[in-house]
Short mmCIF file of C-alpha atoms and ligand atoms in Angstrom, two decimals:
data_model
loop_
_atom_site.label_atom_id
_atom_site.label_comp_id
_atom_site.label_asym_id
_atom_site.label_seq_id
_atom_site.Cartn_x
_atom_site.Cartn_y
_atom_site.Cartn_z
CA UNK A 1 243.27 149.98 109.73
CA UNK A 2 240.60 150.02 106.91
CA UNK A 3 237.00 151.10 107.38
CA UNK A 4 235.26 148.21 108.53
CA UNK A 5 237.99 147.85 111.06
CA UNK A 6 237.92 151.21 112.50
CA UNK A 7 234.34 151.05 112.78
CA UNK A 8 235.04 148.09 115.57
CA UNK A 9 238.36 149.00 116.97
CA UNK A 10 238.80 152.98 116.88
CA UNK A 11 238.36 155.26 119.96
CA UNK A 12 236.08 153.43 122.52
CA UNK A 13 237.26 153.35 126.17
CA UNK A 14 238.85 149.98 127.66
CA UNK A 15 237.51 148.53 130.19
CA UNK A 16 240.05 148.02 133.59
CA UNK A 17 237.60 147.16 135.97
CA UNK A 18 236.33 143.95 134.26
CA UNK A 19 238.42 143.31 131.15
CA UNK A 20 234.94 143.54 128.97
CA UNK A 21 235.25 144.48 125.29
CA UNK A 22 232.82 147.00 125.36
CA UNK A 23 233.54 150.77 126.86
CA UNK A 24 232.30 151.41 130.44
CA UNK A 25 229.48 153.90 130.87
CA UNK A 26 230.34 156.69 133.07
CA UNK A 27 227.41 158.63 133.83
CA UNK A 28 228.83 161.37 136.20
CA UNK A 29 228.08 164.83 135.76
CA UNK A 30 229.83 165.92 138.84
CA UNK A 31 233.65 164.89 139.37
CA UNK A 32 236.06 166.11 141.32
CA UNK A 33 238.25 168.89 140.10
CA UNK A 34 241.20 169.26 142.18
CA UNK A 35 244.74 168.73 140.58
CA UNK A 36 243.08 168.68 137.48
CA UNK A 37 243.11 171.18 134.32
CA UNK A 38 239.66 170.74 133.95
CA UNK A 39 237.32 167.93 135.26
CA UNK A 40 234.93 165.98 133.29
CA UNK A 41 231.55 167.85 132.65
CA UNK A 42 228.88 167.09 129.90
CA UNK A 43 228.34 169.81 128.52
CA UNK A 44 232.02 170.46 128.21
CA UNK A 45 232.33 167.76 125.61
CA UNK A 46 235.15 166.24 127.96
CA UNK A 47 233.53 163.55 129.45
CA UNK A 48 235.26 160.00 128.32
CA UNK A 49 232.05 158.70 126.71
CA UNK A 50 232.33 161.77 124.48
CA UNK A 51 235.56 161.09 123.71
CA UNK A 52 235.50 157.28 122.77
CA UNK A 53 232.87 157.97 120.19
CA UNK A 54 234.78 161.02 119.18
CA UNK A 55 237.82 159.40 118.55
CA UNK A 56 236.16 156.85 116.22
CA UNK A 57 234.39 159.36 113.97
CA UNK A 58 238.14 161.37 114.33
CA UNK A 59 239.41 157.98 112.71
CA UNK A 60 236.89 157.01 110.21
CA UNK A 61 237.23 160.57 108.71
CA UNK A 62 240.90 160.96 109.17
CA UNK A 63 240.60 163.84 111.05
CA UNK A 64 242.86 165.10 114.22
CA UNK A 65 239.84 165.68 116.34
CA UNK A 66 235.79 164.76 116.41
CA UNK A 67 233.15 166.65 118.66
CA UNK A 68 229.94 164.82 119.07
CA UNK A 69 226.58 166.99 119.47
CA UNK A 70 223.07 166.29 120.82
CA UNK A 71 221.89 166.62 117.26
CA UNK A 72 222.59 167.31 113.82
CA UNK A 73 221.67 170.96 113.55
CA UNK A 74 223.39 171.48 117.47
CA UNK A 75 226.60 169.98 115.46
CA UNK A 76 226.03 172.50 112.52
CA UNK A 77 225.02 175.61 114.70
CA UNK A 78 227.79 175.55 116.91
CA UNK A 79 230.58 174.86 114.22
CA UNK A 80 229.40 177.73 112.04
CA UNK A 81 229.06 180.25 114.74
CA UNK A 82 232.54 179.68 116.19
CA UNK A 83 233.90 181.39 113.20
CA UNK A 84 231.48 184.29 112.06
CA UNK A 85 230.72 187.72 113.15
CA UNK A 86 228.78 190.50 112.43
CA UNK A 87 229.52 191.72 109.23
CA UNK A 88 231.46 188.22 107.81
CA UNK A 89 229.67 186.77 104.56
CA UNK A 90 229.10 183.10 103.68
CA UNK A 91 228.54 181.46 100.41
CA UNK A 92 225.67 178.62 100.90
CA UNK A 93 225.02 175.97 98.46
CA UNK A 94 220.99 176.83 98.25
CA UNK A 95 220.29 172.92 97.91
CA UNK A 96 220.46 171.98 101.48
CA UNK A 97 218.92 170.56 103.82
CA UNK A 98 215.65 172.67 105.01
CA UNK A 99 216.37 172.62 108.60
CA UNK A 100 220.31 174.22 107.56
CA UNK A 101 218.34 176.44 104.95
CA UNK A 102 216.31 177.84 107.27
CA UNK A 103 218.78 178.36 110.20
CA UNK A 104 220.51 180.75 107.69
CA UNK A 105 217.49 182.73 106.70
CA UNK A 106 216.03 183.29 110.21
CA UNK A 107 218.91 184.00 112.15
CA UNK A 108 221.57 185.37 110.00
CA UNK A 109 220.22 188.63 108.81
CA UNK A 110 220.09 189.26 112.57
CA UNK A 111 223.36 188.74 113.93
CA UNK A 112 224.13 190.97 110.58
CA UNK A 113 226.41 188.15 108.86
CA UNK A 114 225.36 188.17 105.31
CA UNK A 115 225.17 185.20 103.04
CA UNK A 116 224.00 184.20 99.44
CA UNK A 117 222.64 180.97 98.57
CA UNK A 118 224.10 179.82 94.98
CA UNK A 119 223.39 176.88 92.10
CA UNK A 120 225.76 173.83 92.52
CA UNK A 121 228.64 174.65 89.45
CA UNK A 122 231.81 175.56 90.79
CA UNK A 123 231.27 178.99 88.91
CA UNK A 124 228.39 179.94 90.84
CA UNK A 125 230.51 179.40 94.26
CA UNK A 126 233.04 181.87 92.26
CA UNK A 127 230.96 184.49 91.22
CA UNK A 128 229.62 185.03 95.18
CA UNK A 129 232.92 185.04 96.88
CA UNK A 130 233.04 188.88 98.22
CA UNK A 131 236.37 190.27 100.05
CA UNK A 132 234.40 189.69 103.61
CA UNK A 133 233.50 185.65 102.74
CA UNK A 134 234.86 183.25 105.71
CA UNK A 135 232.99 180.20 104.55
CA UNK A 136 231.87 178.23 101.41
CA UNK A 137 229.30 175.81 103.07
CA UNK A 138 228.21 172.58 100.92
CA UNK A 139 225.96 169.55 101.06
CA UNK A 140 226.91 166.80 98.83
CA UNK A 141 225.27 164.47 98.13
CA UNK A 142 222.37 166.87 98.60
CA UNK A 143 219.20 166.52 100.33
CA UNK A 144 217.07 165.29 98.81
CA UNK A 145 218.11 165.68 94.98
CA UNK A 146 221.06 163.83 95.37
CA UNK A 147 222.59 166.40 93.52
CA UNK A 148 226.74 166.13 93.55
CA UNK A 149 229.08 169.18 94.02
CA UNK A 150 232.55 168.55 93.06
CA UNK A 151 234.49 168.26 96.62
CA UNK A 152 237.78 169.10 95.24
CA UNK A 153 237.34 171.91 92.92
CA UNK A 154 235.16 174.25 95.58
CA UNK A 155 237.67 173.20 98.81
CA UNK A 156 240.63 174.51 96.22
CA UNK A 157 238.55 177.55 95.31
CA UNK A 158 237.89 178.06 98.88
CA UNK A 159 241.51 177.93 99.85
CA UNK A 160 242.61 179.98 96.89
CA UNK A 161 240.14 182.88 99.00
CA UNK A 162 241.07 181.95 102.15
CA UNK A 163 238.24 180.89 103.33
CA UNK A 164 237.10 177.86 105.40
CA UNK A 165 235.15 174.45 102.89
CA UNK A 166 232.37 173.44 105.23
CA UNK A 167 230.61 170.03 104.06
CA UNK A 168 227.59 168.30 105.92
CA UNK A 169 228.04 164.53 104.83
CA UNK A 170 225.40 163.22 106.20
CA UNK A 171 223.80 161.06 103.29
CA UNK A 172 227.36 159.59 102.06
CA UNK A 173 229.05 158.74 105.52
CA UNK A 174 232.93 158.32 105.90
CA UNK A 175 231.90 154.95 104.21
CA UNK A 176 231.03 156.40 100.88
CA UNK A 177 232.90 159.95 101.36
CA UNK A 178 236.24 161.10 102.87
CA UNK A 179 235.62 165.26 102.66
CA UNK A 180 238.58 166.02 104.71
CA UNK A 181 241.03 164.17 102.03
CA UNK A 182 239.61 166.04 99.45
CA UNK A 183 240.32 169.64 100.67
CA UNK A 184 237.32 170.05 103.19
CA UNK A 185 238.32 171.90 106.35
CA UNK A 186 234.67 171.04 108.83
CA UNK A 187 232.89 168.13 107.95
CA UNK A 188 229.15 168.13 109.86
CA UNK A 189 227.03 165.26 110.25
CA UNK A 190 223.79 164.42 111.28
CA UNK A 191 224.10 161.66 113.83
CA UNK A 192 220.76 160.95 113.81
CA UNK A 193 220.96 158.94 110.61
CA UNK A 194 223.62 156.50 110.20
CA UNK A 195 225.71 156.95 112.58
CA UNK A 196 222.88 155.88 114.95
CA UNK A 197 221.17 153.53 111.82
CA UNK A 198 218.57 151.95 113.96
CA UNK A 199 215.80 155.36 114.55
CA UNK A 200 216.07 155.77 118.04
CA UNK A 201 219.03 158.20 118.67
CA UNK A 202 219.09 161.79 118.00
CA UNK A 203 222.97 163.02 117.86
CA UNK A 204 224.99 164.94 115.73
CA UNK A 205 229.40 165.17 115.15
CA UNK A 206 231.63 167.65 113.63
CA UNK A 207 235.02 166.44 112.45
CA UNK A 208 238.51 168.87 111.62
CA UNK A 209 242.13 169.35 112.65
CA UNK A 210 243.01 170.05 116.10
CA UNK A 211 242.63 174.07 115.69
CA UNK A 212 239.08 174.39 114.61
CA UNK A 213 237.98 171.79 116.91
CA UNK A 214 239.27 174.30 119.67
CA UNK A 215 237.54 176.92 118.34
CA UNK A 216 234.19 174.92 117.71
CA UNK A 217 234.19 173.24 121.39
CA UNK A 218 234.38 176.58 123.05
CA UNK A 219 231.87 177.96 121.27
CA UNK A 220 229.77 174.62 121.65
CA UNK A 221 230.38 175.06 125.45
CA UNK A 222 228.40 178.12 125.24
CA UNK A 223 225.17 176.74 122.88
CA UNK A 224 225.23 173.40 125.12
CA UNK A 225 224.56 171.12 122.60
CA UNK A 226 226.63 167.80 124.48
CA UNK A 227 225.60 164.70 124.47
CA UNK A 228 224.94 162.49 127.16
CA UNK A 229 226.94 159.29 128.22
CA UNK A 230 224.00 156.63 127.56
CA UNK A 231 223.34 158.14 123.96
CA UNK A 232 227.27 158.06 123.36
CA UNK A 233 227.68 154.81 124.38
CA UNK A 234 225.11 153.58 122.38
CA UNK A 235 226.28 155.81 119.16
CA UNK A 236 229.55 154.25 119.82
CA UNK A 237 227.94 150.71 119.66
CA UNK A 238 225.73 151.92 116.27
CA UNK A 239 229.01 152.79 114.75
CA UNK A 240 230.60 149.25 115.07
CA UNK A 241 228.03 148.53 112.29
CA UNK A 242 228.12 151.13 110.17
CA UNK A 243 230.59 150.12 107.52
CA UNK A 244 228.37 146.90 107.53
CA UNK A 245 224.81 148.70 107.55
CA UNK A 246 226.20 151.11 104.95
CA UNK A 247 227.56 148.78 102.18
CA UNK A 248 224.60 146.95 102.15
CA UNK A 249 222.29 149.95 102.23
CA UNK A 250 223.99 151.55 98.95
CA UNK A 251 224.23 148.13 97.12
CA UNK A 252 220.18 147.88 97.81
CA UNK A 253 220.13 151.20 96.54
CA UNK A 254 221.99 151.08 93.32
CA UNK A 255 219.77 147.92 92.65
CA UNK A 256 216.40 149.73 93.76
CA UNK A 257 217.65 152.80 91.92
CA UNK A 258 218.11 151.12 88.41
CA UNK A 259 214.65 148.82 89.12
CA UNK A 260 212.84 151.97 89.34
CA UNK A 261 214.59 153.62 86.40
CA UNK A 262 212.50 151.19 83.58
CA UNK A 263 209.35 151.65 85.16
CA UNK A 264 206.55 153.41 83.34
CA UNK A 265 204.91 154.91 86.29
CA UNK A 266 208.09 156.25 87.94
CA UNK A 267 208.70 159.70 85.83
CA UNK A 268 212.22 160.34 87.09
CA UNK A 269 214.62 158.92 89.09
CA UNK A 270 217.77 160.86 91.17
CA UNK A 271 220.38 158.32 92.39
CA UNK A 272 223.76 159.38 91.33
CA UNK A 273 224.88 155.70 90.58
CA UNK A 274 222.45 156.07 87.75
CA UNK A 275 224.64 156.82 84.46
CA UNK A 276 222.28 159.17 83.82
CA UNK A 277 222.23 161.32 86.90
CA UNK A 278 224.50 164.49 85.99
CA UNK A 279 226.33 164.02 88.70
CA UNK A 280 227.55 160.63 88.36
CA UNK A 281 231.07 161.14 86.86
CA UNK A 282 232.34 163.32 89.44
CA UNK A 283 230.65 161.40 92.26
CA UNK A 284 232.17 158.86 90.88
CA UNK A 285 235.58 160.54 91.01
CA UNK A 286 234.90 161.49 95.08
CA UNK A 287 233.38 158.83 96.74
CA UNK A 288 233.82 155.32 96.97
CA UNK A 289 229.79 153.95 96.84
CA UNK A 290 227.18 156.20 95.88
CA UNK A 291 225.18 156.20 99.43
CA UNK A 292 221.40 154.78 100.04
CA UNK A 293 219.23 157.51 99.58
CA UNK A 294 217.32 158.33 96.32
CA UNK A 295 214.71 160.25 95.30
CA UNK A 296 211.71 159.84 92.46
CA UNK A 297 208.58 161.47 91.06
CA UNK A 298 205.39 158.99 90.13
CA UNK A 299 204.20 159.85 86.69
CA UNK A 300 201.15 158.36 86.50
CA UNK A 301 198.52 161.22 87.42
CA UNK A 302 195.83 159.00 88.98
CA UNK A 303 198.33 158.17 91.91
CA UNK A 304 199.63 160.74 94.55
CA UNK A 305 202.16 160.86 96.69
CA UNK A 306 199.86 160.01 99.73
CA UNK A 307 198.50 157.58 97.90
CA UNK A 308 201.26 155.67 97.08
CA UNK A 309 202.75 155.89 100.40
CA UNK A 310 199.97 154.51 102.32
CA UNK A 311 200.02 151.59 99.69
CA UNK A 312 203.10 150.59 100.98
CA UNK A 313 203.23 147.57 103.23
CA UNK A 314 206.81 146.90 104.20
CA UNK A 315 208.54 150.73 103.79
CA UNK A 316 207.45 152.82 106.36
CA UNK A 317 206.48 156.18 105.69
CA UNK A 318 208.55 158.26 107.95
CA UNK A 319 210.46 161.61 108.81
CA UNK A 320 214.85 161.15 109.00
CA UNK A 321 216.96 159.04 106.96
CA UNK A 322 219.44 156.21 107.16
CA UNK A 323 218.15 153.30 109.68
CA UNK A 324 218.01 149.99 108.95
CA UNK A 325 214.65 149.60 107.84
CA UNK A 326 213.02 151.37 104.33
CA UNK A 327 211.82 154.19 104.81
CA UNK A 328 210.20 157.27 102.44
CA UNK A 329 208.92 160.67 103.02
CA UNK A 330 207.73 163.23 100.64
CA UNK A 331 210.40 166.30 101.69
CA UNK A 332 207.95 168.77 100.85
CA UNK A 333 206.07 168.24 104.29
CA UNK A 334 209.05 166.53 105.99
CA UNK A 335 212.62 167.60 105.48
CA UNK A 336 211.54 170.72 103.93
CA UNK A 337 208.84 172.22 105.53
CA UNK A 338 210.54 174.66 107.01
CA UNK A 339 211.19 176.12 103.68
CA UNK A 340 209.04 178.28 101.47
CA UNK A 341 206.65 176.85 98.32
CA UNK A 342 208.91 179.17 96.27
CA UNK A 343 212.36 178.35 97.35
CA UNK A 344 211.42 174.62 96.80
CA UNK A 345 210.41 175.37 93.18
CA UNK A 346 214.00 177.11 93.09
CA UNK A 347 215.38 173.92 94.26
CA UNK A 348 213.69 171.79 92.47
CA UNK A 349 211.48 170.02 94.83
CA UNK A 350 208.21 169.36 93.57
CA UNK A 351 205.20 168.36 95.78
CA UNK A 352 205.40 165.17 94.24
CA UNK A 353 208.81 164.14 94.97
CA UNK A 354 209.22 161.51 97.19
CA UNK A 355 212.57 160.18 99.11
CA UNK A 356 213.48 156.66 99.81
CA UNK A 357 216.11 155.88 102.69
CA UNK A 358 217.14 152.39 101.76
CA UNK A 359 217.65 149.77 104.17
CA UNK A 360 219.35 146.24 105.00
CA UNK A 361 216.27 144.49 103.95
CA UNK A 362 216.89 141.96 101.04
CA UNK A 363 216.44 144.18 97.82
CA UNK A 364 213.35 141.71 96.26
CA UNK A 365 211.34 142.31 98.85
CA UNK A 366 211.98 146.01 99.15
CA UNK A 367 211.44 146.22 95.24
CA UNK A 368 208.24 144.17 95.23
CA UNK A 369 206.42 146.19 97.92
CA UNK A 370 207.36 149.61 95.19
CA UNK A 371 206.16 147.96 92.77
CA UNK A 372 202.87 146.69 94.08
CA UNK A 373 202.25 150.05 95.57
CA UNK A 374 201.27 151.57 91.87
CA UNK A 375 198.15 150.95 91.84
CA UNK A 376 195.95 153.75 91.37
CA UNK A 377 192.80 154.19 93.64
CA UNK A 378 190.42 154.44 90.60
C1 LIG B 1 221.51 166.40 105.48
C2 LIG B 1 221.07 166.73 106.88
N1 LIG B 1 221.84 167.53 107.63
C3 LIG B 1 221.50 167.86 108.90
C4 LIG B 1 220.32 167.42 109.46
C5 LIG B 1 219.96 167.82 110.86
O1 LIG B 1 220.16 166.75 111.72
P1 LIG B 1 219.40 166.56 113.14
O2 LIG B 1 217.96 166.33 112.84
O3 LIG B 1 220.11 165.40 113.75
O4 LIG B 1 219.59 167.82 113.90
C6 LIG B 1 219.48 166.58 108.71
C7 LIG B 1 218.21 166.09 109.27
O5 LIG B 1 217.37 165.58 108.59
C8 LIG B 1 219.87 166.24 107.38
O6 LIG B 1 219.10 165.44 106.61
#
């Protein structure tokens, strides 16, 4: 099955009661156990809801087995855990998410595993590789640079060390990004973005072969982080879109991306569809559409960030990423609060930046409304 297909047809649960298309809700947390190995139970990520969704994200990513979290981070948390102890050392791309960043920095030193956070070239993965490193750990494309690591080179340098390629793919979805065919052993998603694409579902997923998932669901057992059968079932009906919602979210944003490229007041642009974007040949090489986020800087002085986002009448300033609708945030005080004024600078992040999450909307409208927006208050 291609994509779009899988996105319909994969997993689910059928329906032998009334012969509907859709899967049944089961809502039970309490089933009986006897004669069975082990009986349905939420937060044991067995539950068939769980596992309908599960085996649809297992598809789309051609992976053996999916896990689906309560959230992105519970997805994350869980999945790193389950393979480090005390004294273990991880190599961390240092562009990441804030929320991931800052999981590392207060609770690793700790637990006592130790970890460096590194530039994006496959030599400065190399150069932090010690004897006692179990996991290279990247985000590509990156939040919220849009910066690309080469998928291939740092799974094979990984490998070469024996040591696990984790990837969060949030922003380029199995739509745009297949990690696990290029070498990646975990991929971790937010499910709170597009996988749920409409902003009103907080979930998360974690997608491998059939030994880590082992590993990562006991250890999940023990965090907690399941999600319920109403939120599956309705990430499961999100997710019969998302080929759909996707490809027309990254054509709006190559077209938004290159619209805001010529225009005086827009300093810089970060899209990696952009010729420019130093990133663009091996993103090219790795994914198959270059994803609907992007990022720019104003450069006219007399307009601010604020400013310009509450002159916007049709995108919606707000926190997350990937629903249907346009939306923009300045990561600074959204995504990447969490991390300090300095490590931004090392990142790259000014104050300034701001982060568009494109939508289905038709691009002219979506263009006209960033456009109008310039207009400085003086
Ligand atoms: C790239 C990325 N990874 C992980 C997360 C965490 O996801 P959640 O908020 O669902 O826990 C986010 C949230 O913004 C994100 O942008």
């Amino acid at each position: 099955m291609k994509k779009a297909t899988k996105c319909v047809h994969a997993g689910g649960i059928p329906d032998k009661y009334s012969g509907g298309v859709n899967s049944p809700i089961f809502t039970s947390s309490a089933s009986d156990y006897l004669d069975k190995e082990e009986a349905p139970y939420p937060r044991y990520f067995n539950i068939s809801n769980q596992a309908a969704v599960a085996k649809k994200l297992a598809s789309l990513e051609s992976g053996e087995e999916g896990i689906v979290f309560s959230s992105g981070m519970a997805a994350l948390t869980s999945s790193l855990l389950a393979f480090l102890k005390t004294g273990d050392h991880v190599v961390f791309q240092d562009e990441i998410y804030g929320g991931s960043h800052a999981f590392i920095e207060e609770h690793f030193d700790r637990i006592g595993i130790r970890y460096s956070f590194v530039g994006n070239d496959i030599s400065d993965f190399e150069a932090a590789i010690l004897p006692e490193t179990k996991v290279i750990y990247i985000e590509t494309p990156t939040n919220p640079l849009l910066t690309i690591v080469d998928i291939r080179r740092v799974a094979k340098l990984a490998a070469k060390h024996d040591c696990l390629t984790f990837i969060d793919g949030t922003f380029a979805t199995p739509i745009n990004q297949k990690p696990l065919d290029l070498g990646v052993d975990v991929v971790v998603h937010s499910g709170t973005k597009y996988f749920g694409g409409h902003s009103d579902l907080c979930s998360g997923a974690v997608i491998t072969r059939k030994s880590l998932a082992e590993k990562i669901r006991k250890t999940a057992v023990c965090y907690g982080g399941s999600l319920n059968a109403l939120d599956c079932y309705l990430l499961e009906r999100s997710l019969k879109t998302l080929a759909l919602r996707v490809e027309k979210q990254t054509r709006n944003a190559l077209e938004i991306a290159r619209f805001l490229d010529n225009i005086t007041d827009i300093k810089q642009v970060y899209y990696p569809g952009l010729k420019t974007h130093p990133g663009h040949a091996i993103a090219k090489n790795q994914m198959t559409g270059f994803g609907a986020m992007l990022s720019f800087e104003i450069g006219n002085p007399n307009i601010t960030a604020t400013d310009y986002m509450k002159n916007l009448k049709l995108v919606k300033p707000a926190v997350s990423l990937g629903g249907v609708e346009t939306t923009i945030c300045d990561p600074a005080s959204t995504s990447h609060v969490k991390v300090s004024a300095e490590v931004r600078q090392r990142m790259g992040i000014s104050d300034g930046l701001l982060r568009l999450s494109v939508g289905i909307e038709d691009a002219e409208d979506i263009k006209q409304d960033l456009i109008d927006a310039l207009v400085s208050p003086f």
